[in-house]
Amino acid sequence: QVLLEESGGGLVQPGGPVRLSCAASGFTVRSPFSNFAMSWYRQAPGKEREWVAGIIGNGRATKYADSVEGRFTISRDNVKKTLYLQMDSLRSEDTAVYYCYATWISREYWGQGTQVIVSS
């Protein structure tokens, strides 16, 4: 059973950094973690879930939503089976629950989310 567990959220001051992690488990030799493209999504109070950033299986290509480009960095460690999101220059509008997402062929998995609150 594949599990994605996010961590690292909390209360952060505007302008501050925070690093989210998503620890993955349950991947097999036939469906290795490195095959899966990974993304971070977020859902702010009263809003729909939105895509934030994505990274391909080998980590060599990334993409970002316009709202976070230049402030957030997505990365992964395929040995540790962990996805990261470095968030810098945080703004109040970054307040949301952040989810990691894995997809490969017809398979997709979601984590339970970690909350980030940007407030002074």
Short mmCIF file of C-alpha atoms in Angstrom, two decimals:
data_model
loop_
_atom_site.label_atom_id
_atom_site.label_comp_id
_atom_site.label_asym_id
_atom_site.label_seq_id
_atom_site.Cartn_x
_atom_site.Cartn_y
_atom_site.Cartn_z
CA GLN A 1 0.00 0.00 0.00
CA VAL A 2 1.43 3.33 -1.08
CA LEU A 3 1.46 6.04 1.54
CA LEU A 4 2.46 9.68 1.21
CA GLU A 5 3.02 11.55 4.45
CA GLU A 6 3.59 15.30 4.46
CA SER A 7 5.34 17.18 7.26
CA GLY A 8 6.94 20.53 7.97
CA GLY A 9 3.92 22.78 8.05
CA GLY A 10 3.03 25.22 10.78
CA LEU A 11 2.83 28.92 11.57
CA VAL A 12 5.32 31.00 9.61
CA GLN A 13 5.90 34.74 9.53
CA PRO A 14 5.47 36.63 6.27
CA GLY A 15 8.71 36.66 4.34
CA GLY A 16 9.94 33.60 6.14
CA PRO A 17 10.96 30.21 4.79
CA VAL A 18 9.53 26.80 5.43
CA ARG A 19 10.43 23.42 4.01
CA LEU A 20 7.81 20.76 3.46
CA SER A 21 8.62 17.08 3.12
CA CYS A 22 6.60 14.20 1.73
CA ALA A 23 7.82 10.77 2.78
CA ALA A 24 6.72 7.99 0.46
CA SER A 25 6.41 4.32 1.28
CA GLY A 26 4.91 1.19 -0.19
CA PHE A 27 6.44 1.53 -3.65
CA THR A 28 7.64 -1.72 -5.22
CA VAL A 29 10.32 -2.89 -7.61
CA ARG A 30 7.71 -2.98 -10.37
CA SER A 31 6.38 0.46 -9.41
CA PRO A 32 9.39 2.29 -8.02
CA PHE A 33 9.15 5.75 -6.55
CA SER A 34 11.51 7.04 -9.23
CA ASN A 35 8.93 6.26 -11.95
CA PHE A 36 6.38 8.61 -10.45
CA ALA A 37 6.05 12.25 -11.32
CA MET A 38 5.40 14.18 -8.14
CA SER A 39 3.57 17.40 -7.47
CA TRP A 40 2.60 19.71 -4.66
CA TYR A 41 -0.94 21.04 -4.53
CA ARG A 42 -2.53 23.39 -2.04
CA GLN A 43 -5.99 24.29 -0.90
CA ALA A 44 -6.68 27.59 0.79
CA PRO A 45 -9.77 28.10 2.97
CA GLY A 46 -12.85 28.47 0.80
CA LYS A 47 -10.95 27.80 -2.42
CA GLU A 48 -10.45 24.88 -4.74
CA ARG A 49 -7.31 22.78 -4.63
CA GLU A 50 -4.66 24.16 -6.99
CA TRP A 51 -1.46 22.80 -8.44
CA VAL A 52 1.71 24.44 -7.11
CA ALA A 53 4.76 22.66 -8.53
CA GLY A 54 5.76 19.44 -10.26
CA ILE A 55 8.87 17.34 -10.82
CA ILE A 56 9.51 14.37 -13.07
CA GLY A 57 10.72 11.00 -11.87
CA ASN A 58 14.44 11.58 -12.26
CA GLY A 59 14.21 15.08 -10.84
CA ARG A 60 15.73 16.75 -13.90
CA ALA A 61 12.75 18.87 -14.82
CA THR A 62 10.48 21.00 -12.70
CA LYS A 63 7.61 23.36 -13.26
CA TYR A 64 5.84 25.93 -11.13
CA ALA A 65 2.61 27.84 -10.93
CA ASP A 66 3.06 31.51 -11.77
CA SER A 67 2.08 32.48 -8.23
CA VAL A 68 5.07 30.69 -6.70
CA GLU A 69 7.68 30.86 -9.49
CA GLY A 70 10.95 32.18 -8.10
CA ARG A 71 9.89 31.69 -4.46
CA PHE A 72 9.30 27.93 -4.18
CA THR A 73 11.63 25.08 -5.12
CA ILE A 74 10.52 21.51 -5.59
CA SER A 75 13.02 18.67 -5.32
CA ARG A 76 13.17 14.97 -4.60
CA ASP A 77 15.50 12.34 -3.22
CA ASN A 78 14.73 9.02 -4.87
CA VAL A 79 17.00 7.12 -2.51
CA LYS A 80 15.14 8.46 0.53
CA LYS A 81 11.84 8.34 -1.37
CA THR A 82 11.09 11.86 -0.26
CA LEU A 83 9.68 14.91 -2.01
CA TYR A 84 10.45 18.43 -0.80
CA LEU A 85 9.07 21.90 -1.24
CA GLN A 86 11.29 24.78 -0.15
CA MET A 87 9.07 27.82 0.30
CA ASP A 88 10.72 31.23 0.61
CA SER A 89 9.41 34.79 0.78
CA LEU A 90 6.12 33.52 2.07
CA ARG A 91 3.00 35.65 1.77
CA SER A 92 -0.32 35.53 3.54
CA GLU A 93 -1.90 34.19 0.36
CA ASP A 94 0.32 31.10 0.63
CA THR A 95 -1.72 30.02 3.64
CA ALA A 96 -3.21 26.65 2.74
CA VAL A 97 -3.12 22.93 3.31
CA TYR A 98 -0.35 21.51 1.14
CA TYR A 99 -0.67 18.05 -0.40
CA CYS A 100 1.81 15.88 -2.23
CA TYR A 101 0.65 13.86 -5.21
CA ALA A 102 2.24 10.98 -7.10
CA THR A 103 1.25 9.77 -10.54
CA TRP A 104 2.48 7.18 -13.06
CA ILE A 105 0.45 5.66 -15.88
CA SER A 106 -3.00 5.15 -14.39
CA ARG A 107 -1.88 5.22 -10.78
CA GLU A 108 -2.22 8.21 -8.53
CA TYR A 109 -1.83 8.78 -4.83
CA TRP A 110 -2.46 11.69 -2.48
CA GLY A 111 -1.11 12.51 0.93
CA GLN A 112 -3.26 13.75 3.79
CA GLY A 113 -1.83 17.26 3.74
CA THR A 114 0.08 19.58 6.02
CA GLN A 115 -1.14 23.04 6.95
CA VAL A 116 0.92 26.16 6.43
CA ILE A 117 -0.29 29.41 8.00
CA VAL A 118 1.54 32.58 7.05
CA SER A 119 0.81 35.22 9.64
CA SER A 120 2.54 37.67 11.94
#
